[in-house]
XYZ file of C-alpha atoms in Angstrom:
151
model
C -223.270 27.917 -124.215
C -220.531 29.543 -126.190
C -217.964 27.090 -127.230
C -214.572 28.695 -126.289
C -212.180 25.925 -126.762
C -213.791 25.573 -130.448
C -213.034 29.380 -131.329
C -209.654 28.847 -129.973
C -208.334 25.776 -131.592
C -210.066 27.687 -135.006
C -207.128 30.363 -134.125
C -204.696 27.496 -134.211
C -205.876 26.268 -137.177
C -206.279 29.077 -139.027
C -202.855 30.413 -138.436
C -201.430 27.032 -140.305
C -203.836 27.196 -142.836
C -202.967 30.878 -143.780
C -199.089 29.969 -143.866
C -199.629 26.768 -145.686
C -201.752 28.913 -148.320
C -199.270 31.768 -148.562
C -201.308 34.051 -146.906
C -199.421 36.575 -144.741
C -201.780 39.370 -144.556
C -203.888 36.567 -143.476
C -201.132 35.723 -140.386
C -200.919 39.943 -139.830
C -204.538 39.919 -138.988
C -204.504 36.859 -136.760
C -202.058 39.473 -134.549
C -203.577 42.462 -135.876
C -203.978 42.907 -131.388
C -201.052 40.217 -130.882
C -197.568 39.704 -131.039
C -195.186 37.391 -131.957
C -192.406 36.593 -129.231
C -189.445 33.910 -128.734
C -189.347 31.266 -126.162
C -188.595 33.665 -123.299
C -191.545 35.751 -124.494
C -189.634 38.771 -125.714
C -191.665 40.425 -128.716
C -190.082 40.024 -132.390
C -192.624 41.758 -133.935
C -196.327 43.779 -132.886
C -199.071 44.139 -134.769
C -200.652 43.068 -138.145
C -198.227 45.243 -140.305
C -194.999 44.119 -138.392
C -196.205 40.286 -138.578
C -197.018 40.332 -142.344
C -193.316 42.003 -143.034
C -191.599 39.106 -140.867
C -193.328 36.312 -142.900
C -193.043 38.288 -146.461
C -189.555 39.070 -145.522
C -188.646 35.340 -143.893
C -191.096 33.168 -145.082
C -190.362 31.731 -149.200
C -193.164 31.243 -151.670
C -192.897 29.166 -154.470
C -194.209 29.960 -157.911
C -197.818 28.577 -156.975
C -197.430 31.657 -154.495
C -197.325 29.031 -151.261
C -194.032 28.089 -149.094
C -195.296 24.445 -150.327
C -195.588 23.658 -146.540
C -198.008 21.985 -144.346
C -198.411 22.909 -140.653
C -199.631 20.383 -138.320
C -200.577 21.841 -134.802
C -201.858 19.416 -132.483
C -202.491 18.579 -128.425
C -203.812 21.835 -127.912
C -203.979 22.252 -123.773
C -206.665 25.298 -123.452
C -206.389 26.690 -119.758
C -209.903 29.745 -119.964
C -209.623 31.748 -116.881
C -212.635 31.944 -114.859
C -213.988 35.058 -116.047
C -213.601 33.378 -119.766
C -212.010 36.637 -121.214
C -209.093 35.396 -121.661
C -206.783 32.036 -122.252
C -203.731 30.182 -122.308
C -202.985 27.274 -124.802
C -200.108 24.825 -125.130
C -199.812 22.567 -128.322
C -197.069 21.523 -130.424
C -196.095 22.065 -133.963
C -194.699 19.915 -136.674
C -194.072 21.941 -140.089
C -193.513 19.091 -143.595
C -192.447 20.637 -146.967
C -191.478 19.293 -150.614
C -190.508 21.097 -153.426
C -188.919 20.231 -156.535
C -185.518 19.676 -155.080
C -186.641 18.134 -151.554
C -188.901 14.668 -151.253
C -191.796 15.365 -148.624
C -190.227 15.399 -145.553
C -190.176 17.269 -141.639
C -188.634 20.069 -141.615
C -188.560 21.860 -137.861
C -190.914 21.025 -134.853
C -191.466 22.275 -131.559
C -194.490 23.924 -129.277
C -196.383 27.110 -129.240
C -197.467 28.488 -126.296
C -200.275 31.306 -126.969
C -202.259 33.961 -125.363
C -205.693 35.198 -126.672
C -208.290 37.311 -124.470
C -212.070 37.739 -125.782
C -213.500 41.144 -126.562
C -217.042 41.521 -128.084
C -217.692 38.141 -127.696
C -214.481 36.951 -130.103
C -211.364 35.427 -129.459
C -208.186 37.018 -130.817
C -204.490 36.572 -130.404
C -202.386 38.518 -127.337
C -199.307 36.496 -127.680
C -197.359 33.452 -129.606
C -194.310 32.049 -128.462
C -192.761 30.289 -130.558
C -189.954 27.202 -129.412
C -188.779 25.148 -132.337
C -187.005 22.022 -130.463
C -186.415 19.857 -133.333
C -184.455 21.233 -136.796
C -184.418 19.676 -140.154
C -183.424 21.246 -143.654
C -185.152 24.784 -143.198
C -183.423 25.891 -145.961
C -185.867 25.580 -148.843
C -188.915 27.428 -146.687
C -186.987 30.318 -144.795
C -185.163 33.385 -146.745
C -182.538 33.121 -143.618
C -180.239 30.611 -142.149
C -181.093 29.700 -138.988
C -179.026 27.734 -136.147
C -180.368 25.608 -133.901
C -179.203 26.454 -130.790
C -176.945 24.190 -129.138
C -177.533 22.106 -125.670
């Protein structure tokens, strides 16, 4: 029996482990036949080429060539359709950093809500939507200031 849930929390994992590590190219090719969208599920960006940019472009790295992050994704609610080609998964996200000028500390948290189908018997991102709920001091991991948006 193939385990589905397994190859889709590896996604999940895999994702933080490639941001955590610097990796972009690594992220591109999670969406290489995926995109990334906002809360409403409007596409930022397409494709593994588009997804590396936004992370190279948004993303800062730190001399050790990492945004000196750690991703934490847990409570991942997998929902496999009956046919098992494709699936839904909620889980939440809670993103840490230190540098040299910041202690160790949360800095932004929220949920993910993806979308992966199965072709040739693998798993892949369709969709990530991304809703940050909570915001700390994003300033030392993005290249951009970003507003939380305001009840």
């Amino acid at each position: 029996m193939t385990d589905h849930r397994g190859a889709i929390e590896n996604l999940l994992y895999t994702y933080a482990e490639a941001i955590d590590a610097g990796d972009y190219e690594a992220i591109g090719a999670l969406f290489a036949h995926g995109a990334i969208a906002d809360a409403d599920g409007t596409p930022m960006v397409i494709g593994a080429q588009a997804v590396t940019a936004m992370y190279v472009e948004g993303t800062r790295k730190y001399e050790d060539g990492t945004p000196r992050s750690h991703h934490v994704t847990t409570n991942p609610l997998i929902e496999i359709a009956d046919d098992e080609k494709t699936a839904i998964c909620r889980s939440r996200f809670t993103v840490f950093q230190q540098t040299d000028e910041i202690p160790l500390q949360p800095i932004i948290t929220g949920s993910y809500t993806d979308a992966f189908e199965q072709v040739d018997g693998k798993w892949r991102f369709v969709e990530r939507r991304m809703r940050p709920t909570l915001y700390g001091d994003l300033s030392k991991h993005l290249l951009m200031d970003v507003v939380p948006p305001k009840d």
